[in-house]
Structure formats: C-alpha cells, structure tokens
Short mmCIF file of C-alpha atoms in Angstrom, two decimals:
data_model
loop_
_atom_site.label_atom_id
_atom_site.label_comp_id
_atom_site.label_asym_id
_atom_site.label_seq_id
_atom_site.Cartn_x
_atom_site.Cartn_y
_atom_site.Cartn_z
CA UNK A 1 35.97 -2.54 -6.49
CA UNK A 2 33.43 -1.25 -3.94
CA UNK A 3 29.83 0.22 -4.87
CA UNK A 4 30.69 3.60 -4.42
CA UNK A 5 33.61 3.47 -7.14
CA UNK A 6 32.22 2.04 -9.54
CA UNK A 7 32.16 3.57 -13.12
CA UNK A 8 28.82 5.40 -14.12
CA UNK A 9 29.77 3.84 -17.44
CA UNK A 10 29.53 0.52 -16.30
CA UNK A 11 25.99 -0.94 -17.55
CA UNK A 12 23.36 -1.09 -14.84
CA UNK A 13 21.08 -3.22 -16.08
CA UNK A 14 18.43 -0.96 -16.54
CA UNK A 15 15.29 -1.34 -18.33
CA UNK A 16 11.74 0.19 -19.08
CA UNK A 17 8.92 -1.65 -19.32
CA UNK A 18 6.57 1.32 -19.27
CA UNK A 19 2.81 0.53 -17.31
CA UNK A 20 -0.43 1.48 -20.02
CA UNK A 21 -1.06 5.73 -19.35
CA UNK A 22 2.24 6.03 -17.02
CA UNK A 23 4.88 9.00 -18.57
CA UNK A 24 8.48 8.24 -19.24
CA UNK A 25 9.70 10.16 -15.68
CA UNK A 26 7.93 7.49 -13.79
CA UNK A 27 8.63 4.65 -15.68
CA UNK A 28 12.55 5.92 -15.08
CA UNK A 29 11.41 6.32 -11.57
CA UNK A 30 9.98 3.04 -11.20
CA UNK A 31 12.87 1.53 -12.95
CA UNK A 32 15.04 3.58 -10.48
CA UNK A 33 13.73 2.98 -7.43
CA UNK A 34 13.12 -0.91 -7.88
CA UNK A 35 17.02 -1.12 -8.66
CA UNK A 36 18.03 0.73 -5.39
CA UNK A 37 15.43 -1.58 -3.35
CA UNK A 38 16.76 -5.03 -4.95
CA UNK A 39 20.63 -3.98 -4.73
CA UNK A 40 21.61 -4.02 -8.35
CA UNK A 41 22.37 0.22 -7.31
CA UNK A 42 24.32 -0.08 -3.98
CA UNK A 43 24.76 2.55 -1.44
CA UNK A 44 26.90 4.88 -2.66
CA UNK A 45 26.76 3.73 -5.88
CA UNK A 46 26.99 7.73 -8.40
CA UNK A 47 24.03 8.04 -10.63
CA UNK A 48 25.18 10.47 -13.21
CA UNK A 49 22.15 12.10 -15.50
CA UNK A 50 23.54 11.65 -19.06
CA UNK A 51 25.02 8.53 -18.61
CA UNK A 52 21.63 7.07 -17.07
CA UNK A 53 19.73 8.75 -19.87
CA UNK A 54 22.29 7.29 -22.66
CA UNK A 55 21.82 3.86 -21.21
CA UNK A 56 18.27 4.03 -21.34
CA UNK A 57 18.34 5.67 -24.90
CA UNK A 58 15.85 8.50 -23.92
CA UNK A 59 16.45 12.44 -22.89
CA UNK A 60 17.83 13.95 -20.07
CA UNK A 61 14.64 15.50 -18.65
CA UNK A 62 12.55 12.47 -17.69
CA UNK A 63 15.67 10.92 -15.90
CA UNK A 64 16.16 14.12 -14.38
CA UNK A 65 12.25 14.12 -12.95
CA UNK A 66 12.88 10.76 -11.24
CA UNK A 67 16.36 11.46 -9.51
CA UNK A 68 14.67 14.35 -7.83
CA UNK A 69 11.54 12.42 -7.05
CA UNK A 70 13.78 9.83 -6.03
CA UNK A 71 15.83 12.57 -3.80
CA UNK A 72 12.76 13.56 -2.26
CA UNK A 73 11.93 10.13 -0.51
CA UNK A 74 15.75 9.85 0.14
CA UNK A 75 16.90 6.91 -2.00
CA UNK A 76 19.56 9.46 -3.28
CA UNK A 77 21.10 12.43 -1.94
CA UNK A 78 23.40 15.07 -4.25
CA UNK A 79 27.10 14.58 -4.55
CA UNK A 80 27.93 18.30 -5.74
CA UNK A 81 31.31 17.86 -5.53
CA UNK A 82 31.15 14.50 -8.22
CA UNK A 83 28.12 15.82 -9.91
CA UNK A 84 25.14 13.63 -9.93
CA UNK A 85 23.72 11.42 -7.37
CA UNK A 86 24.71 8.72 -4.62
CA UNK A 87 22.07 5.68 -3.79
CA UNK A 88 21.69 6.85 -0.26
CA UNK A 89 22.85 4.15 2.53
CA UNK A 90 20.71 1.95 4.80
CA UNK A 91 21.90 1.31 8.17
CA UNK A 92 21.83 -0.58 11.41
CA UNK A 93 19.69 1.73 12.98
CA UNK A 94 17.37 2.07 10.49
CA UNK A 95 16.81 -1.69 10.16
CA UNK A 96 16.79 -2.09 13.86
CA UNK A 97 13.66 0.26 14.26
CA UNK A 98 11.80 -1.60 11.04
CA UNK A 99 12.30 -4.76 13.37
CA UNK A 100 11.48 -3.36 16.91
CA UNK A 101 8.17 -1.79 15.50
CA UNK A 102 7.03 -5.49 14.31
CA UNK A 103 8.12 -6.99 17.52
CA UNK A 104 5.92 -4.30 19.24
CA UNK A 105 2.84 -5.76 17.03
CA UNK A 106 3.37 -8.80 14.88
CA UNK A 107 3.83 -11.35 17.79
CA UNK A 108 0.10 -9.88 19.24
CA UNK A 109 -1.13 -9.75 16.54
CA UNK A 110 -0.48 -13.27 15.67
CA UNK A 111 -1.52 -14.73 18.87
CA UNK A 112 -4.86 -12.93 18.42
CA UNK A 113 -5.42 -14.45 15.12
CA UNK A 114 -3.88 -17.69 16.12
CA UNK A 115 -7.47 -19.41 16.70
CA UNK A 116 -9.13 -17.72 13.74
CA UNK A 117 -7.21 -19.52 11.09
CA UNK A 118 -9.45 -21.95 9.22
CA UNK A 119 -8.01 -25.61 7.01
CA UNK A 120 -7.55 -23.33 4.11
CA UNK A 121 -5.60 -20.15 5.59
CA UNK A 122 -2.94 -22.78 6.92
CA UNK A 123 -3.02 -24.51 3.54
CA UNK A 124 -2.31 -21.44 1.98
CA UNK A 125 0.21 -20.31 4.43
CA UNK A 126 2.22 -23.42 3.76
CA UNK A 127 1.65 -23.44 -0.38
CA UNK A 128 3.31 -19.79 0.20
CA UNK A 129 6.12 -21.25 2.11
CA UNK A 130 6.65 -23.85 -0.61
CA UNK A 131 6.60 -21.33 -3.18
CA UNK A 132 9.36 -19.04 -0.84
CA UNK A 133 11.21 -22.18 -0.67
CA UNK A 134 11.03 -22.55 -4.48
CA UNK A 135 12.10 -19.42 -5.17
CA UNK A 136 14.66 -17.95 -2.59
CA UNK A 137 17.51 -18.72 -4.26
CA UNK A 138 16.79 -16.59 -7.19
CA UNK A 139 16.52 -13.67 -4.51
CA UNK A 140 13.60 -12.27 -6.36
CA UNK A 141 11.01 -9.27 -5.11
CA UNK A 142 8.84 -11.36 -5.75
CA UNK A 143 10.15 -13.74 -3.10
CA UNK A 144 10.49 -10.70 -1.05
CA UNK A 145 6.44 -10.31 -1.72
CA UNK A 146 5.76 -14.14 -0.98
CA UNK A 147 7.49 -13.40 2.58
CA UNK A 148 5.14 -10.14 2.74
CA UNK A 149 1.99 -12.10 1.99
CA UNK A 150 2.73 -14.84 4.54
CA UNK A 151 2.90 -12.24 7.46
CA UNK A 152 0.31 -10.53 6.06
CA UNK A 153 -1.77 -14.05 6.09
CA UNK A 154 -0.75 -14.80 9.86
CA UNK A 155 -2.32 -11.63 11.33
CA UNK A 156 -5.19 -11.19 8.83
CA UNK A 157 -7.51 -12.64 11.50
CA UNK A 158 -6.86 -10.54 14.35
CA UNK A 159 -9.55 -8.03 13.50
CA UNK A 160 -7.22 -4.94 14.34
CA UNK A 161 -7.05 -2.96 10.92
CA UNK A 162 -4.55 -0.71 12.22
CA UNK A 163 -2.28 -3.05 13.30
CA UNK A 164 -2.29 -4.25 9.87
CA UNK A 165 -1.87 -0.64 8.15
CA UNK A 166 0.92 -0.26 10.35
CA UNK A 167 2.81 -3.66 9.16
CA UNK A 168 1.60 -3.17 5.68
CA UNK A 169 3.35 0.19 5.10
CA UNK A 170 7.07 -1.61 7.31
CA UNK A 171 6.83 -3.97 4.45
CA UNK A 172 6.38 -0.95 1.77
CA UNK A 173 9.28 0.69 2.72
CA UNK A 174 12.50 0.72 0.76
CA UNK A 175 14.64 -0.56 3.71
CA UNK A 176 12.61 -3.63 4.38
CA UNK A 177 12.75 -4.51 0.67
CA UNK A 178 16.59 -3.66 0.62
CA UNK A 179 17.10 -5.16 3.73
CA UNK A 180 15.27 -8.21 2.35
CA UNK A 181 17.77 -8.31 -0.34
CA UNK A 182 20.86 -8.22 1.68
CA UNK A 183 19.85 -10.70 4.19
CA UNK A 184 19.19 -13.67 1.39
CA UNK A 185 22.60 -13.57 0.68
CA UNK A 186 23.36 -16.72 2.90
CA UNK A 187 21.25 -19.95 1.68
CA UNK A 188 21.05 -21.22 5.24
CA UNK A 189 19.58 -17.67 6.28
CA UNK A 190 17.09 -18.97 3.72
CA UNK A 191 16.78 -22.16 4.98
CA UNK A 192 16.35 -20.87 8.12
CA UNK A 193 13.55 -19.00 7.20
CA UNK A 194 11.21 -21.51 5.80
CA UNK A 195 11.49 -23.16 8.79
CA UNK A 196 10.50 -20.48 10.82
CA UNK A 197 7.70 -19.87 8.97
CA UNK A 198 6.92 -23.61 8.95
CA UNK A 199 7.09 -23.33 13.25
CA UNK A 200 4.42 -20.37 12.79
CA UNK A 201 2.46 -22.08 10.63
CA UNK A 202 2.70 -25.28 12.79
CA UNK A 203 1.60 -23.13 15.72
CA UNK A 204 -1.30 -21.78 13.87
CA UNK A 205 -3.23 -25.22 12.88
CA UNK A 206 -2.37 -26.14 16.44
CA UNK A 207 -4.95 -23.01 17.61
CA UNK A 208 -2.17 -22.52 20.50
CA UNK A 209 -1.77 -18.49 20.95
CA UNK A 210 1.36 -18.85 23.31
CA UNK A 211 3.01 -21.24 20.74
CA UNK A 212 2.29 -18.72 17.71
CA UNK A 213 3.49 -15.66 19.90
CA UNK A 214 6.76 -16.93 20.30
CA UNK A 215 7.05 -18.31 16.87
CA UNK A 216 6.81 -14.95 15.24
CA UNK A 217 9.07 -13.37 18.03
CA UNK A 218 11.74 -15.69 18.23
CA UNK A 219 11.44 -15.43 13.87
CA UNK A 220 11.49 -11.39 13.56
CA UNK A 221 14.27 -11.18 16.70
CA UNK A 222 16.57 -14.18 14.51
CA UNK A 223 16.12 -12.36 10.87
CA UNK A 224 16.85 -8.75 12.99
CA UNK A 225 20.25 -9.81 14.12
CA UNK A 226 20.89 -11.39 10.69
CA UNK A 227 20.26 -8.04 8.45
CA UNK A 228 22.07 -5.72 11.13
CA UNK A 229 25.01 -7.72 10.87
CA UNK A 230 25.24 -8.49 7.02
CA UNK A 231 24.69 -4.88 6.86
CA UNK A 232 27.46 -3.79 9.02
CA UNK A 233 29.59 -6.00 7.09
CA UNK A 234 28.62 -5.48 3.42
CA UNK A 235 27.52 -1.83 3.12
CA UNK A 236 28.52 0.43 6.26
#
C-alpha cells in the first residue's frame, strides 16, 4: 500500500511531549512537522483533522492551528476534493538545489578553515563521527544533527559568518532533514558516509587545503546523487 493510500485511521505514531510555556497548537505543530521531516508522514500521506485530533485525544482547534501553520511553510497543501490535508512532496529538484548551494560554499569554506583546526577540533570531529557511526542505523534526527554539527565543525574556522548563516539555515530546512531520512535507508550509504567524513577529517589534521577541498566536494557531490535517486525511486 503506498503513502498516499493509506488509511487516516491507521495510527501514526503521534505523540505530545509539550515544551514548559508552549500552547497545545504548537506542541501539535511540533509534533507535526517533526513527523513529516523524519518520514513516519510520507508525501502524500492525507492528514484528516478529527482523526488527528482523536488520536492525540485533544480538540479539533489546536490541530487545526498547526495544519494551517504547517500549510503556510508548505509541508502540506489542501486536498478539497478528499477533505483534509496531503504531506506535500519533496523532489529531485528541490534536493538538487539544497546540494548545489553547499557545493557553491562548503568546499571553500573548508579549505579556508582547513589550517585553523587545532588537536581538539579534529578530536571532536572524529568523537562525532564515532557517535554518527554509533547511531546511523537507528536513523535518528539526532543522527541527522550529529551529521549537521560535523559540517558545521569543518567550516567553523573560516571566519566568514555568512557563509555559515547560509549553511546553517540548508541544514534547517525540512528537505535536508527529509532528505536525510530517505538517503539512510541503505547501510552502505551509511558506511559510506563515515568514511567520507573520516577523509575530511583526515585532510583537516593534515593542514592540506587542496586535500580538504576535495574531500568535502567529492562527499556533498556522492550523497547528492544518492538522495536524488532514492527519491526518484521511493517517493516521486
């Protein structure tokens, strides 16, 4: 049965675990939104108001606050002829643009920092790595955030602030979490991965600019053609 048919009376696995001063909307929100960026709702998959509010054993409004919220940043779109919502899709394109704006920057950036990096950044770089390699086959967002910090550790020393706005809000988005998801399907994709990061790293304690340049290229270009084809295959 494919995403998109799939009962809304099916469980979702949905559950609050409300933040101190946050209302109910946006702990639906939150709940929402973090199940549409880890996969457990797939594009396509109908959102239907009562059901969602039944599940969660609260009222109709504050579910009805986050699907528009959630509408408004486009992780759903209407379906007025079903009633309801659809998780909105992620495609090729989209991904390929996430990818093409880090190979504009990340690969510079790296380079720049590559003879910056003190004992204890690479230390740190590789504890992360361990901890990716730990973790990656539970296919966590918190993995997805131990990837996020390691990229975010590799440029930290290049001194250009707005190159690292830039990345920081790419790894923010929705797709790049999603995309995240749906690319650590394969356990040699994860594999593959750690030993990427393992060449960067390598390139870093080396102080070698050149080396570090090509290790985050030839990284971002691999995991590119990885997510636009398990997305072609799985979702579009």
């Amino acid at each position: 049965m494919s995403a998109a048919d799939r009962s809304p009376a099916q469980p979702l696995e949905l559950r609050l675990d409300g933040h101190l001063n946050e209302d109910l909307a946006s702990s639906v929100y939150r709940e929402l939104r973090a199940a549409i960026c880890d996969l457990r709702l797939h594009p396509n998959q109908r959102l239907v108001q009562n059901a969602l509010a039944d599940e969660l054993g609260i009222s109709r409004t504050p579910v009805r606050d986050a699907l528009l919220r959630l509408a408004q940043e486009g992780l759903v779109r209407p379906a007025p002829q079903r009633g309801g919502y659809l998780v909105s899709e992620f495609t090729a394109r989209e991904i390929i643009d996430i990818y093409d704006v880090r190979l504009a920057l990340e690969p510079d950036a790296a380079a720049q920092a590559a003879t910056r990096h003190g004992a204890v950044a690479i230390a740190t770089l590789r504890d992360i790595n361990s901890q990716i390699a730990d973790s990656s086959a539970k296919r966590t967002t918190s993995t997805y955030e131990l990837n996020r910090d390691f990229h975010s550790l590799v440029i930290e020393p290049s001194d250009n602030a707005i190159i690292g706005r830039m990345l920081r809000d790419l790894w923010s988005m929705p797709t790049a979490l999603r995309m995240y998801h749906v690319q650590m399907v394969d356990q040699a994709v994860e594999r593959q991965m750690v030993e990427e990061h393992d060449a960067i790293a390598s390139a870093l304690e080396a102080r070698d600019p050149d080396a570090t340049r090509e290790a985050v290229a030839r990284h971002i270009e691999v995991a590119r053609e990885e997510a636009v084809q398990q997305v072609d295959q799985d979702w579009n």
